Short mmCIF file of C-alpha atoms in Angstrom, two decimals:
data_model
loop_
_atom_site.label_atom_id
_atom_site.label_comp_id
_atom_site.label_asym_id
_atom_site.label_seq_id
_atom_site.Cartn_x
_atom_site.Cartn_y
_atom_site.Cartn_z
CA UNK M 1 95.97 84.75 111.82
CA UNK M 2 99.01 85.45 109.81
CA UNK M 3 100.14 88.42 107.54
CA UNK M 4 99.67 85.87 104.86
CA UNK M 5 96.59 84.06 105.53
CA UNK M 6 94.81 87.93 105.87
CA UNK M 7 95.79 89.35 102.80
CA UNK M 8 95.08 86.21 100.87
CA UNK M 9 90.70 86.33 102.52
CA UNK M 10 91.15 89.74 102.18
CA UNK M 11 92.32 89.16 98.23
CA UNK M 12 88.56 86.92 98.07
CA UNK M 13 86.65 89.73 99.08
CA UNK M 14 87.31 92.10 97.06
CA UNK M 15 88.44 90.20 94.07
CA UNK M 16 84.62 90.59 92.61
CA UNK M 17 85.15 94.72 93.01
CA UNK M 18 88.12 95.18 91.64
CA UNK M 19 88.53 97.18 87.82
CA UNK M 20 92.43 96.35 86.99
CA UNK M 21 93.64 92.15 87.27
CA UNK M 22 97.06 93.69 86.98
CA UNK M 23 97.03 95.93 90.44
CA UNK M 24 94.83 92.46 91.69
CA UNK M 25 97.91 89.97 90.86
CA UNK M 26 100.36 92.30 92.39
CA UNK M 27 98.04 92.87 95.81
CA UNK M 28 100.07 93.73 98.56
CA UNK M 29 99.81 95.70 101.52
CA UNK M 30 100.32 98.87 99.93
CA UNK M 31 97.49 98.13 97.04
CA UNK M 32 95.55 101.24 96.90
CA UNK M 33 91.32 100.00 97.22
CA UNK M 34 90.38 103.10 94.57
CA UNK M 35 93.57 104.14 93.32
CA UNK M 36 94.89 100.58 92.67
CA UNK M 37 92.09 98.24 92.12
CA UNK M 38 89.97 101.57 90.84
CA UNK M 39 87.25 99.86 93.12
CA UNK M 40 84.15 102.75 93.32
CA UNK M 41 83.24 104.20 96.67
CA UNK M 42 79.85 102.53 96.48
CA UNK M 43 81.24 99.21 95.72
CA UNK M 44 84.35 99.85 98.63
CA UNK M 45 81.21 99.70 101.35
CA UNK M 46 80.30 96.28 99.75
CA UNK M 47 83.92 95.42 100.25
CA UNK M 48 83.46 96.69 104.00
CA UNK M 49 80.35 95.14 104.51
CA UNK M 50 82.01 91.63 103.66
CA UNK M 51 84.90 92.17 105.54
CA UNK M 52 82.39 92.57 108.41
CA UNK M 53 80.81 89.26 107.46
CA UNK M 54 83.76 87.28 106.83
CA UNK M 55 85.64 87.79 110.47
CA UNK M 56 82.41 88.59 112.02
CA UNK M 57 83.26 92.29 113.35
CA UNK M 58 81.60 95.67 113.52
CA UNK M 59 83.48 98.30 111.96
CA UNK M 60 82.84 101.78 112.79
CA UNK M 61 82.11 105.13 110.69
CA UNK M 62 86.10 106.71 111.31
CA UNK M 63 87.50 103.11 110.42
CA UNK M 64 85.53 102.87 107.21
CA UNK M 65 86.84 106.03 106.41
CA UNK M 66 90.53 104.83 107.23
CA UNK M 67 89.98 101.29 105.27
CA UNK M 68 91.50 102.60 101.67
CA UNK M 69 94.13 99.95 101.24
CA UNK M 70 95.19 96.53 102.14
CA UNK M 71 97.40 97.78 105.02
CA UNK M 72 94.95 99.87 106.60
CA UNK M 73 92.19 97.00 106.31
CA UNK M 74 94.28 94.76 107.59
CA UNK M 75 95.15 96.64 111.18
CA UNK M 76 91.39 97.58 111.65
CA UNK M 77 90.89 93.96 110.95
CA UNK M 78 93.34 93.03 113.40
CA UNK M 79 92.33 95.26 115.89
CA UNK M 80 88.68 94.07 115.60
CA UNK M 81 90.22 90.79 116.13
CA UNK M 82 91.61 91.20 119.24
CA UNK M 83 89.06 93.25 120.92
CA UNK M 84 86.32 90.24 120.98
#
């Protein structure tokens, strides 16, 4: 999967969390989850929790804790990837 094609499912999931549509147009891989988005901690575990679903991985306690923005997400996603 390409740079492109994750941050654009990655842009789907967390599109129905997110709390400012002009940090959401701009996404990019340094787009800040809370800071950014201002997506809650409670709702950032929903975004997790699809993220899970979507490319059908586990992710761990310490990686949840590491997932805070699009860049991050995206190389615990990858590394999921490529572990199965």
């Amino acid at each position: 999967m390409t740079k492109e094609e994750l941050i654009i499912k990655l842009k789907t999931i967390v599109q129905p969390y997110i709390q400012d549509e002009e940090a959401f147009k701009n996404l990019s891989e340094e787009t800040d989850f809370i800071n950014d988005l201002k997506i809650n901690s409670a709702n950032l575990v929903d975004v997790i929790l699809d993220v899970e679903d979507e490319f059908d991985i586990r992710i761990e306690n310490d990686d949840m804790e590491k997932m805070t923005n699009v860049k991050a997400a995206m190389a615990i996603v990858n590394e999921k990837l490529a572990a199965k």
